[in-house]
Short mmCIF file of C-alpha atoms and ligand atoms in Angstrom, two decimals:
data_model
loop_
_atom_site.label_atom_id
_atom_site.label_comp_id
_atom_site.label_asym_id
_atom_site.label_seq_id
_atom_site.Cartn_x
_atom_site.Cartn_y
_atom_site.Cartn_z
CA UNK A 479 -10.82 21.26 1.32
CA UNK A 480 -11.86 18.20 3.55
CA UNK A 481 -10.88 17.37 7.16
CA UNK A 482 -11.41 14.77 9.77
CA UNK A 483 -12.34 16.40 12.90
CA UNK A 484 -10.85 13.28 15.41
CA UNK A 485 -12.12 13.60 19.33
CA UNK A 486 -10.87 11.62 21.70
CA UNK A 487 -12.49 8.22 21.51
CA UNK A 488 -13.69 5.95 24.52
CA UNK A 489 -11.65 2.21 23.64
CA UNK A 490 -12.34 0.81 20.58
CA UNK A 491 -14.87 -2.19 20.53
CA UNK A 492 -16.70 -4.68 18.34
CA UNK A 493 -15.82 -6.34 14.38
CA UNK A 494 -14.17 -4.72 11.50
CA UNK A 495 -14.09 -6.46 8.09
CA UNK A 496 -11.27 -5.62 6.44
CA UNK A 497 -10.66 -5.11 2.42
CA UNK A 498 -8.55 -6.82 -0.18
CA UNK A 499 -5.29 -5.65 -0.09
CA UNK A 500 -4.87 -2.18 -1.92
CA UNK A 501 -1.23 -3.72 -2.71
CA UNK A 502 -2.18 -6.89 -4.55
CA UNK A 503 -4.79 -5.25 -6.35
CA UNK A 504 -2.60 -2.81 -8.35
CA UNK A 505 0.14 -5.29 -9.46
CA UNK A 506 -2.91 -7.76 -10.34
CA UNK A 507 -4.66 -4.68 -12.48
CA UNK A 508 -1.48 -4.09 -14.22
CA UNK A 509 -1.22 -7.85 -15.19
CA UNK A 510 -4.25 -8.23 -16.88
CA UNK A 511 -2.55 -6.79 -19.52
CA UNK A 512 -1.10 -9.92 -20.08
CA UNK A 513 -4.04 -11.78 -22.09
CA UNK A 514 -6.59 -10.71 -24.25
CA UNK A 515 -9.29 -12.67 -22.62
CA UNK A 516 -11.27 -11.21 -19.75
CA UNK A 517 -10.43 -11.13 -16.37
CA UNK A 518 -13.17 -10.98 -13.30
CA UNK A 519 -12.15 -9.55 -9.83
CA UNK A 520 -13.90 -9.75 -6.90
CA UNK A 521 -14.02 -7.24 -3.85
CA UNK A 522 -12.13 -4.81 -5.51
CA UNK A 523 -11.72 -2.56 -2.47
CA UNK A 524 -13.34 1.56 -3.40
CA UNK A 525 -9.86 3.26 -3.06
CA UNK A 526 -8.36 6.32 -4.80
CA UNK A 527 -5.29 4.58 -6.16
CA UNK A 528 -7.34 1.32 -7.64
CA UNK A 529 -9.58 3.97 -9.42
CA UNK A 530 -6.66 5.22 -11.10
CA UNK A 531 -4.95 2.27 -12.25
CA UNK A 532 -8.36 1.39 -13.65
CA UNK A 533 -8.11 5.10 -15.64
CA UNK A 534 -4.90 4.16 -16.63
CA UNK A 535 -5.74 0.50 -18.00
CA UNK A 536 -8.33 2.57 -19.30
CA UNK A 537 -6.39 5.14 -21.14
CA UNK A 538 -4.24 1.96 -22.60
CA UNK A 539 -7.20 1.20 -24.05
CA UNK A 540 -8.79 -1.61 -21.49
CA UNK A 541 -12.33 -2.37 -21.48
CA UNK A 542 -13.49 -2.02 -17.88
CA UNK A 543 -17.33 -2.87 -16.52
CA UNK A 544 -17.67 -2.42 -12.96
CA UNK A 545 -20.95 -3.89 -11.07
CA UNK A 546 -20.30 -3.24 -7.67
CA UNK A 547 -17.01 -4.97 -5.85
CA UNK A 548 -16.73 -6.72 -9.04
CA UNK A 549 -14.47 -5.80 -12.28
CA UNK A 550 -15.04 -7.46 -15.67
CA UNK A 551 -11.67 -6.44 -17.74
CA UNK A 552 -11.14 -6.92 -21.02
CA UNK A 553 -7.67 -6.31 -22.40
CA UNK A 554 -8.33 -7.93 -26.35
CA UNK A 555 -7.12 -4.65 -28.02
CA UNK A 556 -4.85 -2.12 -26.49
CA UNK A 557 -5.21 1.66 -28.07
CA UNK A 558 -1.72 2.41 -27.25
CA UNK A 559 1.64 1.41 -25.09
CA UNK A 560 2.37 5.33 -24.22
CA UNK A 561 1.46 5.68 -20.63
CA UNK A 562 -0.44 9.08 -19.93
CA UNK A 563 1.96 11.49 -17.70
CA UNK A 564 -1.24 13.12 -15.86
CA UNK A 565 -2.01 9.47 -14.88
CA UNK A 566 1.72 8.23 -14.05
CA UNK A 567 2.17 11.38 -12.04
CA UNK A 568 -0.57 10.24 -9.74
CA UNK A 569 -0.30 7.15 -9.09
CA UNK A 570 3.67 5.81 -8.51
CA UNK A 571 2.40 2.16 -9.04
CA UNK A 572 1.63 2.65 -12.67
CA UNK A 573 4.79 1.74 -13.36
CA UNK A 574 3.96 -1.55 -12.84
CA UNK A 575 2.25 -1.80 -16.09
CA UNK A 576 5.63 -1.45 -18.09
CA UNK A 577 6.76 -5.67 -17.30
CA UNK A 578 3.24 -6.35 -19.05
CA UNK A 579 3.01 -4.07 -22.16
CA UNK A 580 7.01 -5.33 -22.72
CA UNK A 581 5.96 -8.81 -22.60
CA UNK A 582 2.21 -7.94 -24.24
CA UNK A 583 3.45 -5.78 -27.01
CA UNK A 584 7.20 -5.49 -26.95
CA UNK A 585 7.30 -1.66 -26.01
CA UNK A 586 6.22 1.02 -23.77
CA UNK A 587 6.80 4.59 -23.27
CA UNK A 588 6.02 5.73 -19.58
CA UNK A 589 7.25 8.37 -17.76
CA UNK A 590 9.54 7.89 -15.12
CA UNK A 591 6.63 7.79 -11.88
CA UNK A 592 7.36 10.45 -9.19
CA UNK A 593 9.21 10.09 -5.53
CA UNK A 594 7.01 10.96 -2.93
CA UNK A 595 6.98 12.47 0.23
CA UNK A 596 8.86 9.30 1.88
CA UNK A 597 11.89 8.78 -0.68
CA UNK A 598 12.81 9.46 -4.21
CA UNK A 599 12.04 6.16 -4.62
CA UNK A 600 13.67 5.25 -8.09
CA UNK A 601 13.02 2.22 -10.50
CA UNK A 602 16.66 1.29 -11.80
CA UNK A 603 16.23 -2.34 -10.34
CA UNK A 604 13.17 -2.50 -12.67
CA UNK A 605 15.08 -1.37 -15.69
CA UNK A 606 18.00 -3.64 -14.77
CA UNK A 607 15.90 -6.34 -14.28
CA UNK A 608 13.98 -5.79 -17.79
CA UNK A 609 17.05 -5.40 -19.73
CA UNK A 610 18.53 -8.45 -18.63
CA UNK A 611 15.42 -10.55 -20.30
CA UNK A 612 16.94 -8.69 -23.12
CA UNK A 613 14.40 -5.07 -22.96
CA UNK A 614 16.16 -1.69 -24.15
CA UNK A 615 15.60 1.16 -22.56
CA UNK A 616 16.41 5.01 -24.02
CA UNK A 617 15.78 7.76 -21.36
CA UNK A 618 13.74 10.37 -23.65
CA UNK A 619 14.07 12.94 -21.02
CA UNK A 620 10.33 13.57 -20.34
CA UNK A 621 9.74 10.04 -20.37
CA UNK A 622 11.33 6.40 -20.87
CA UNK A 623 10.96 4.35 -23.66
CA UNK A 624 11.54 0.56 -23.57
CA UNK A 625 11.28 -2.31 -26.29
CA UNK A 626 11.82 -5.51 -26.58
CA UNK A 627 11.15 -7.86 -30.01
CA UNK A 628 11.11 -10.87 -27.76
CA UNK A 629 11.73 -11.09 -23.87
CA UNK A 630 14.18 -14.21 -23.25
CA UNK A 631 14.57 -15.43 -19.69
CA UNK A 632 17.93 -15.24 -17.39
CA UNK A 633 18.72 -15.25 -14.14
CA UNK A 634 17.92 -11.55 -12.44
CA UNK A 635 20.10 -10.90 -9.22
CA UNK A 636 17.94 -7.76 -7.33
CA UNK A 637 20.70 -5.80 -5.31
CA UNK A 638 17.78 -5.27 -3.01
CA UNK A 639 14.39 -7.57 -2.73
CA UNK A 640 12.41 -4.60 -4.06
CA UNK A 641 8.19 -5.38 -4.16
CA UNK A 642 7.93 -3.36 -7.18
CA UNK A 643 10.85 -4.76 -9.22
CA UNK A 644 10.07 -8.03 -8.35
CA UNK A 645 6.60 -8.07 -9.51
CA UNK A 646 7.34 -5.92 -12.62
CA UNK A 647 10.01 -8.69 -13.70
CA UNK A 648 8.21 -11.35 -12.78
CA UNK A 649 4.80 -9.81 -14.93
CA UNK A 650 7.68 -10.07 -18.02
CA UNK A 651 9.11 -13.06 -17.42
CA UNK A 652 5.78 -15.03 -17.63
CA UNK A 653 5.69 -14.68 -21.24
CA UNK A 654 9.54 -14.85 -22.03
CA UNK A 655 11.34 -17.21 -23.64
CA UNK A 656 12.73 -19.77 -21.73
CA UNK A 657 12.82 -19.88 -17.91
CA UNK A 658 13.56 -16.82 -15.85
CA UNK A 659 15.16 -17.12 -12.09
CA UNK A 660 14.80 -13.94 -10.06
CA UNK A 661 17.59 -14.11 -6.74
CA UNK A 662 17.00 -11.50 -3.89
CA UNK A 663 12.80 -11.41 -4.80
CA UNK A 664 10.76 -9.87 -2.01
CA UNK A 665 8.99 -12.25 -0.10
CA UNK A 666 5.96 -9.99 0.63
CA UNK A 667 2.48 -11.88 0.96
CA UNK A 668 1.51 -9.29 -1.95
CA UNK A 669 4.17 -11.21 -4.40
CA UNK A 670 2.66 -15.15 -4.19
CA UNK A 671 -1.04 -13.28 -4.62
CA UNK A 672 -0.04 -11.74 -7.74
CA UNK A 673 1.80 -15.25 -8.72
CA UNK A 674 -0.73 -17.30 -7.93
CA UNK A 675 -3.24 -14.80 -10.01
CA UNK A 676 -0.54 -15.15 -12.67
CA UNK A 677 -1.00 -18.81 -12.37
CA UNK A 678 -4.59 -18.95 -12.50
CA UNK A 679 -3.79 -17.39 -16.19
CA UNK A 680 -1.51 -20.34 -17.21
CA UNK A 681 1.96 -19.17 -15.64
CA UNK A 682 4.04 -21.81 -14.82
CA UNK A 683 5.75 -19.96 -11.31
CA UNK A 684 7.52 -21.29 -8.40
CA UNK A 685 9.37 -20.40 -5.31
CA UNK A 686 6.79 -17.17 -4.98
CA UNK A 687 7.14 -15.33 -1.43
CA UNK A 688 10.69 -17.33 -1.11
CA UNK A 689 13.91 -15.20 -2.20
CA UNK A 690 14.10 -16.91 -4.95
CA UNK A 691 11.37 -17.39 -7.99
CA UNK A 692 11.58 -19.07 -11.10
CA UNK A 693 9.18 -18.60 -14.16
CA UNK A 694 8.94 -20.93 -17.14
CA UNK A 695 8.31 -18.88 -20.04
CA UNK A 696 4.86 -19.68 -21.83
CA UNK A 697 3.48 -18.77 -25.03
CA UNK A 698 0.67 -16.73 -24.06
CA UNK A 699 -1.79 -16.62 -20.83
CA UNK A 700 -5.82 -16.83 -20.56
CA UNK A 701 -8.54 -15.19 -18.20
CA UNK A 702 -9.55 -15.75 -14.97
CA UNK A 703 -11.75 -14.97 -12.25
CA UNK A 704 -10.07 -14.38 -8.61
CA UNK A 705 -10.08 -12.56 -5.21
CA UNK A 706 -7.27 -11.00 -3.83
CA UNK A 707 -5.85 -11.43 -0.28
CA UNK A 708 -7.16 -9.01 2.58
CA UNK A 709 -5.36 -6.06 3.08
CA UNK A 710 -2.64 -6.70 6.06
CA UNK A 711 -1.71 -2.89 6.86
CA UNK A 712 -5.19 -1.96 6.62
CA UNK A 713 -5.96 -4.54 8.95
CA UNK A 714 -2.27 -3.82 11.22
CA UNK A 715 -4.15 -0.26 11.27
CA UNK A 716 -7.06 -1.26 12.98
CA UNK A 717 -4.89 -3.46 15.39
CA UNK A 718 -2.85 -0.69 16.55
CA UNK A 719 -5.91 2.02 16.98
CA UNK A 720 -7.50 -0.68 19.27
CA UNK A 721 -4.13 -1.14 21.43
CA UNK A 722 -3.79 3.27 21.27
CA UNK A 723 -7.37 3.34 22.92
CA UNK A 724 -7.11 0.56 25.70
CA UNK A 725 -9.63 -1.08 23.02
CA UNK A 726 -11.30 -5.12 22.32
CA UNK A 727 -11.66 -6.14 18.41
CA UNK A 728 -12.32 -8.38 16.45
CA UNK A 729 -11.14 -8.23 12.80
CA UNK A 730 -13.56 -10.83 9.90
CA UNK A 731 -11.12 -11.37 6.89
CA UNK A 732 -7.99 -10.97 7.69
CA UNK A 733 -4.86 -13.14 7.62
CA UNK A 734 -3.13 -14.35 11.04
CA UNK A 735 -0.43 -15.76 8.64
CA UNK A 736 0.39 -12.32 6.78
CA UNK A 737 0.45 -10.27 10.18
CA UNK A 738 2.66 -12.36 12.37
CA UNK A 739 5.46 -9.61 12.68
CA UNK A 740 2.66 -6.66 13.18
CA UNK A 741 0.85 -9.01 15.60
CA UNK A 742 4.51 -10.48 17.36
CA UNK A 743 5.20 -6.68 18.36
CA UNK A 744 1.59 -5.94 19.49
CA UNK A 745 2.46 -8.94 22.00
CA UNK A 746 5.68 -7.72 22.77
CA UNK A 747 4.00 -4.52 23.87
CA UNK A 748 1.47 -6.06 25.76
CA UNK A 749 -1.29 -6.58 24.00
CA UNK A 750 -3.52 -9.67 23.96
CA UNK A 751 -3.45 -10.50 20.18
CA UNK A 752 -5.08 -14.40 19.30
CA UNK A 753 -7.07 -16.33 16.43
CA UNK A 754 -10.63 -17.14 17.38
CA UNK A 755 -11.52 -18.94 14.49
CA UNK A 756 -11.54 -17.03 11.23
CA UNK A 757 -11.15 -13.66 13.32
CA UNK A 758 -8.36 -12.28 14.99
CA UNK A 759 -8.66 -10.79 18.07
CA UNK A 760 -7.03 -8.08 19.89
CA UNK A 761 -7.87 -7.20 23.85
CA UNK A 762 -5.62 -3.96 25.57
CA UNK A 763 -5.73 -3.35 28.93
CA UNK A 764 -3.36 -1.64 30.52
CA UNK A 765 -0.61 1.25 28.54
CA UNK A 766 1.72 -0.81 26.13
CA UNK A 767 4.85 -0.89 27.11
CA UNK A 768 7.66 0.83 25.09
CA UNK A 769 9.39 -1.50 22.36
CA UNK A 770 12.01 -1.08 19.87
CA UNK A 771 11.00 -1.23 16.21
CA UNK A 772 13.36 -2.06 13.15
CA UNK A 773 11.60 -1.67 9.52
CA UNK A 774 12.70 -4.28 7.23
CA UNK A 775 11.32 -6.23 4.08
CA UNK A 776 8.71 -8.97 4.95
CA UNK A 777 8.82 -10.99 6.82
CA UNK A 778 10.24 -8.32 8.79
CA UNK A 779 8.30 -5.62 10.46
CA UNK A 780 6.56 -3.54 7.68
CA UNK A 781 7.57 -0.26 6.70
CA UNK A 782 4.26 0.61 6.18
CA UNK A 783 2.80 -0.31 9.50
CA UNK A 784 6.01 1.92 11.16
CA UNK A 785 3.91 5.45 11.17
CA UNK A 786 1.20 3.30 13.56
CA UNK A 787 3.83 1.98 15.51
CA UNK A 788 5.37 4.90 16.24
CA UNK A 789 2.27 6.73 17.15
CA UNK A 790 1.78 4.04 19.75
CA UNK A 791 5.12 4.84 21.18
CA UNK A 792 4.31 8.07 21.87
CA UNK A 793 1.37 6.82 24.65
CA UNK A 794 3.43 3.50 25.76
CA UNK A 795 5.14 3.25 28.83
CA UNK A 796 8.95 4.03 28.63
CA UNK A 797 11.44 4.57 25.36
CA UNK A 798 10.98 3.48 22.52
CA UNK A 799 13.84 3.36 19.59
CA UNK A 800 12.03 3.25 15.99
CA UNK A 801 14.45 2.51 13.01
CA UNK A 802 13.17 2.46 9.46
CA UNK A 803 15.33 0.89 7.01
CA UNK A 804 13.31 0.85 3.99
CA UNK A 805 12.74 4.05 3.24
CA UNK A 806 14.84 7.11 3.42
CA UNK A 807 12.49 9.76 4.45
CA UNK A 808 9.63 7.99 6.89
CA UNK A 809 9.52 10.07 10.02
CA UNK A 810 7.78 12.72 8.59
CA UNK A 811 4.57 11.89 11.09
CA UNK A 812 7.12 13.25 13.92
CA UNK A 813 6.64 16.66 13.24
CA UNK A 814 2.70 17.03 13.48
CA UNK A 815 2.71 14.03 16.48
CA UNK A 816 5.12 16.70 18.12
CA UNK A 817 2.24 19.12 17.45
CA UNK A 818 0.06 17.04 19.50
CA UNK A 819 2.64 16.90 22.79
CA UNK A 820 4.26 13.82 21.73
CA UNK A 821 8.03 13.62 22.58
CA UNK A 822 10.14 12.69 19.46
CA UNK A 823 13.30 12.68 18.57
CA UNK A 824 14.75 12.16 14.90
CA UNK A 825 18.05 10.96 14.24
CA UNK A 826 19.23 10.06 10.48
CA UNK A 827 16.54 7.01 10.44
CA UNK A 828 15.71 6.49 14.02
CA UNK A 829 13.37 7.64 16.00
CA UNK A 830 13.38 7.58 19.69
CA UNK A 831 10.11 8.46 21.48
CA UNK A 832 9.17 9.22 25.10
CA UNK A 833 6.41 7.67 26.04
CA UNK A 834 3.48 8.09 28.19
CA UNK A 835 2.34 11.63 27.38
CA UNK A 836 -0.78 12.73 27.35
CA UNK A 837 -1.54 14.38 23.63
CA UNK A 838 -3.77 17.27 22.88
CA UNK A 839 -5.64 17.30 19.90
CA UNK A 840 -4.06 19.85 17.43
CA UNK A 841 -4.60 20.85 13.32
CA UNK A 842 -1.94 18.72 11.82
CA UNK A 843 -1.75 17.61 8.11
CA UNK A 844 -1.12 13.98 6.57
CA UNK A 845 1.90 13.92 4.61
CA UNK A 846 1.44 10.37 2.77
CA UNK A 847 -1.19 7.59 3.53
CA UNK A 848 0.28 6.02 6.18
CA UNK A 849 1.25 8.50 8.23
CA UNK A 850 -2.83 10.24 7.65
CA UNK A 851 -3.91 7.02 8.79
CA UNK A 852 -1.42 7.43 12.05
CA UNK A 853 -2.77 10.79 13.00
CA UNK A 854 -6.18 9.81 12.99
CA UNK A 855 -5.52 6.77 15.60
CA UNK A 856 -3.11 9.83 17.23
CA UNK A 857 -6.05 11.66 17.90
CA UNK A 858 -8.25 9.00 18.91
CA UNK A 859 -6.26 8.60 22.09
CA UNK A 860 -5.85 12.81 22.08
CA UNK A 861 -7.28 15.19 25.09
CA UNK A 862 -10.39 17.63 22.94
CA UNK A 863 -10.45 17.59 19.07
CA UNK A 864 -7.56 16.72 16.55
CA UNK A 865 -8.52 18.02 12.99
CA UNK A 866 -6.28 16.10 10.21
CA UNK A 867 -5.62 17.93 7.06
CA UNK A 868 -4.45 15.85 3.96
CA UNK A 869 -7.52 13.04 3.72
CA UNK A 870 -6.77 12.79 0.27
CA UNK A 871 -3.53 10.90 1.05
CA UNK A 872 -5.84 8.71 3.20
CA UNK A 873 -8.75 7.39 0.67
CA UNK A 874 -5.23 6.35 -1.70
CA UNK A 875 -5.35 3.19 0.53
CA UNK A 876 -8.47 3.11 3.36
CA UNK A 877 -11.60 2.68 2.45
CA UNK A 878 -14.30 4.20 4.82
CA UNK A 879 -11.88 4.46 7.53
CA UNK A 880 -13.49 7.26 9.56
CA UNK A 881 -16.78 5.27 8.88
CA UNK A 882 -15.45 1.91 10.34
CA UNK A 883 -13.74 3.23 13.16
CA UNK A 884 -17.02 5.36 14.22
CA UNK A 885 -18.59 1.42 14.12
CA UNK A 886 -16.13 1.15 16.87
CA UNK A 887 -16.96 3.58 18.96
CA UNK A 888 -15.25 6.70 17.86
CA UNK A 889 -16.91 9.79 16.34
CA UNK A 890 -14.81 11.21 13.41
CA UNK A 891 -16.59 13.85 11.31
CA UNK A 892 -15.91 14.83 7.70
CA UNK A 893 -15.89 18.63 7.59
CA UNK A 894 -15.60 20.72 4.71
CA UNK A 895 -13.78 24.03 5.57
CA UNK A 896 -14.20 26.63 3.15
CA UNK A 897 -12.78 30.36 3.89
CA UNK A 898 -15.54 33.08 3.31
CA UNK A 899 -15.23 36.53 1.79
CA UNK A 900 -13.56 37.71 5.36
CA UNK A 901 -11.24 34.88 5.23
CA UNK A 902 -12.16 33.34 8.52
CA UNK A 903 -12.80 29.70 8.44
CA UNK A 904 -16.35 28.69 8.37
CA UNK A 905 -17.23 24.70 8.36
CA UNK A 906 -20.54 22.64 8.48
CA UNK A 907 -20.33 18.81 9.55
CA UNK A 908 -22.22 16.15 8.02
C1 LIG B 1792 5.70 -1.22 -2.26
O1 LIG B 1792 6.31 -0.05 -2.79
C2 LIG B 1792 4.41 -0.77 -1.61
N1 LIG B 1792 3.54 -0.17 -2.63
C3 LIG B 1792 4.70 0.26 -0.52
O2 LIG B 1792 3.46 0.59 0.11
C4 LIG B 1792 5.63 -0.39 0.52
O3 LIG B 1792 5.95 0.56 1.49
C5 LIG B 1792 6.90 -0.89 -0.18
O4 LIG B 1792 6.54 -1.81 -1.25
C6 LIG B 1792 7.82 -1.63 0.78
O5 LIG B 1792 7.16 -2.72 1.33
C7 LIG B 1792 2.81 -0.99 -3.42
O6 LIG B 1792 2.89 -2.21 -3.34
C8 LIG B 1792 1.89 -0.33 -4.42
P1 LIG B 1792 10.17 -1.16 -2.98
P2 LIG B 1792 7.60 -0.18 -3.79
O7 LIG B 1792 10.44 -1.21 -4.43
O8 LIG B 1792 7.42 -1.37 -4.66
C9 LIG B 1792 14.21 1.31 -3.14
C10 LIG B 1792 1.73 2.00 0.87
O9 LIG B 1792 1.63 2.85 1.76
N2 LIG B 1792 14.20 1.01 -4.58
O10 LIG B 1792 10.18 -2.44 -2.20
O11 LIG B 1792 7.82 1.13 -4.42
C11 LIG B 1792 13.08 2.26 -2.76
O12 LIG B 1792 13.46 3.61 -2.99
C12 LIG B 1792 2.99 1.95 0.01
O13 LIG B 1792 0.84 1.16 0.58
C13 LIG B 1792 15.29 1.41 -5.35
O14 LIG B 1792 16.24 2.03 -4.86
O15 LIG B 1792 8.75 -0.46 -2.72
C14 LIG B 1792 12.87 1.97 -1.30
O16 LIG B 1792 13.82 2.67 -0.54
C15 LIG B 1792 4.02 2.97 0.45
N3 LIG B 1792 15.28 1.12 -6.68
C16 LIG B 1792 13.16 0.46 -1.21
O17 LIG B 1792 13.91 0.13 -2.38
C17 LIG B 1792 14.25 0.44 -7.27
O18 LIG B 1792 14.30 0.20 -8.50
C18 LIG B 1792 11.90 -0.40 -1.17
O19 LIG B 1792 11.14 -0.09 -2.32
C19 LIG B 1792 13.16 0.04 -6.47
C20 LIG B 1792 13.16 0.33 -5.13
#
């Protein structure tokens, strides 16, 4: 078993590049499905969930050639439409490849893709959405299997602007019949990427990243090479370990645009957070000052950036009240920040933190990737050593993050603990 052994770090300083975004990538995997001529992607970032879409591509029978940050994909013959369980079970995204192999091949047969540690998170405004371009969908029990001869567009009303069920309706409605309008779409910067991929294929799409998108059907779609957009959470991440240490960085490849309500908050805090040029900048001097937080879908505060933001609460001056709306089961991280002296209490979905303590490192475990990624910066600003159990959650989304913050300044080791025949714990660094 691996763990990050965290000390307390001196502020953050210097540049961070940060990756294409772990959550365009996967949609944009899944829809290469869509044409039989090869696709080329660039900077595909080295994460444990992009590896195993590409198994499960893979498994469908893609051809995949890797040379370096670079992906040559070749979809010309699929070996079957029956997604893997071992694979599904990993990886909740793979359900994203069931809008393509509908619209590719007219049937799939996927299991339904587990909940996870922060909701059940369940997929019946996918299958709504796919049966009203006319799919059919029988529940097998162990696994779901949906057909459809030939997808016809309609208008698709989402109860709620879910990412996934967006993108999985709009992968099938690029090669329906007729035109397809989808009301209540999420608006996340992660939707117009995977349009405009799908458009640099020969979709005909509109209205991408507004509430409302509309697809005109076309008869089939052709390769492309393309570059996804940088990673906005990975890059919020960064932001708030740098405003947790008192730190001054600079972040190459990132998107002012995408991060305006992570970087609007930062301000509100107290932060100095500005463009200088094609980096953005982030200076903290004094403690940030204790904000309230709501969660909602972009451009809202991101649920996903809510684990870092309530880590900085616990080391900000005053209350703050964090509210997560998206998710039913996010404050997880409270526990093992409580661990570490912070002052937390959980209400329902609110949070509401004391601020300015002092934390002490602690053993605490990450409980999804977010919330791994929060107890590292946690024990960045920690008195002595915080070890964080769990890393696996945190390679699912960062790439060489204990590697790029140590270019910062701090000093995180990877330690593997192993118990010996008298069951004590014995670990070497490296
Ligand atoms: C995407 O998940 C992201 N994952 C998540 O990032 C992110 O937190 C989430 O969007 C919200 O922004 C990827 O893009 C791979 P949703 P997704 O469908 O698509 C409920 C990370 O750390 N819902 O917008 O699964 C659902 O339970 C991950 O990178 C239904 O009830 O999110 C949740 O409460 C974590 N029925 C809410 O909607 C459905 O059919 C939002 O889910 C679909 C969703």
């Amino acid at each position: 078993m691996k763990m990050l052994c965290v000390p307390q770090s001196p502020p953050l300083q210097g540049e961070v590049r940060i990756n294409t975004s772990k959550n365009s990538m996967l949609p944009i995997l899944a829809a290469c499905l869509l044409t039989k001529d090869e696709v080329i992607l660039h900077d595909v970032p080295c994460l444990t969930d992009v590896r195993w879409m590409g198994r499960l591509l893979q498994a469908l029978g893609v051809r995949i050639t890797r040379q370096e940050r670079t992906w040559v994909i070749g979809c010309t013959a699929l070996r079957t439409t029956n997604a893997p369980p071992d694979l599904v079970q990993r990886l909740r995204a793979s359900f994203l490849v069931t809008g393509p192999l509908l619209a590719r091949c007219g049937k799939v047969t996927i299991p339904f893709p587990g909940g996870c540690s922060i909701g059940s998170r369940p997929v019946d405004m996918h299958l709504k959405g796919l049966c009203v371009l006319g799919a059919r969908s029988r529940d097998r029990g162990f696994a779901l299997e949906m057909e459809s001869p030939q997808l016809r567009g309609d208008t698709v009303y989402l109860d709620y602007p879910s990412v996934g069920a967006t993108e999985n309706i709009l992968m099938a409605a690029v090669l329906a019949k007729g035109n397809t309008c989808i009301v209540n779409a999420a608006r996340e910067p992660e939707i117009e990427d995977l349009a405009r991929f799908l458009c640099a294929m020969g979709a005909h799409i509109e209205g991408a990243g507004s509430g409302v998108i509309t697809i005109e059907g076309v008869k089939e779609l052709h390769g492309c090479a393309y570059t996804a957009i940088s990673d906005r959470i990975e890059a919020g991440t960064f932001l708030y370990a740098a405003a947790v240490t008192g730190g001054d960085i600079a972040l190459r490849n990132a998107c002012a645009a995408h991060m305006r309500p992570v970087t609007a908050k930062l301000r509100e805090s107290g932060v100095d957070v500005w463009q200088d040029g094609d980096l953005i900048r982030l200076r903290s001097t004094a403690p940030c000052a204790a904000v309230q937080v709501k969660t909602m879908p972009y451009p809202g505060f991101p649920t996903d950036m809510q684990p870092l933001a309530l880590t900085l609460a616990t080391v900000s001056r005053g209350v703050s009240v964090i509210t997560e709306t998206v998710f039913e089961n996010r404050f997880l991280l409270a526990g093992e920040l409580k661990r570490m002296g912070a002052l937390i209490q959980v209400q329902d979905r609110c949070a509401v933190v004391q601020g300015a303590r002092a934390l002490w490192g602690a053993r605490v475990s990450a409980t999804d990737l977010r919330a791994g990624a929060a107890l590292v910066v946690a024990g960045l600003a920690a008195a002595g050593e915080t070890q964080v159990l769990g890393i696996e959650h945190i390679t699912r989304g960062y790439e060489n993050l204990p590697y790029k913050l140590n270019a910062l300044g701090a000093d995180i080791k990877i330690i593997d603990t192993h118990i010996d025949h008298n069951n004590t714990a014995q670990s070497r660094g490296r």
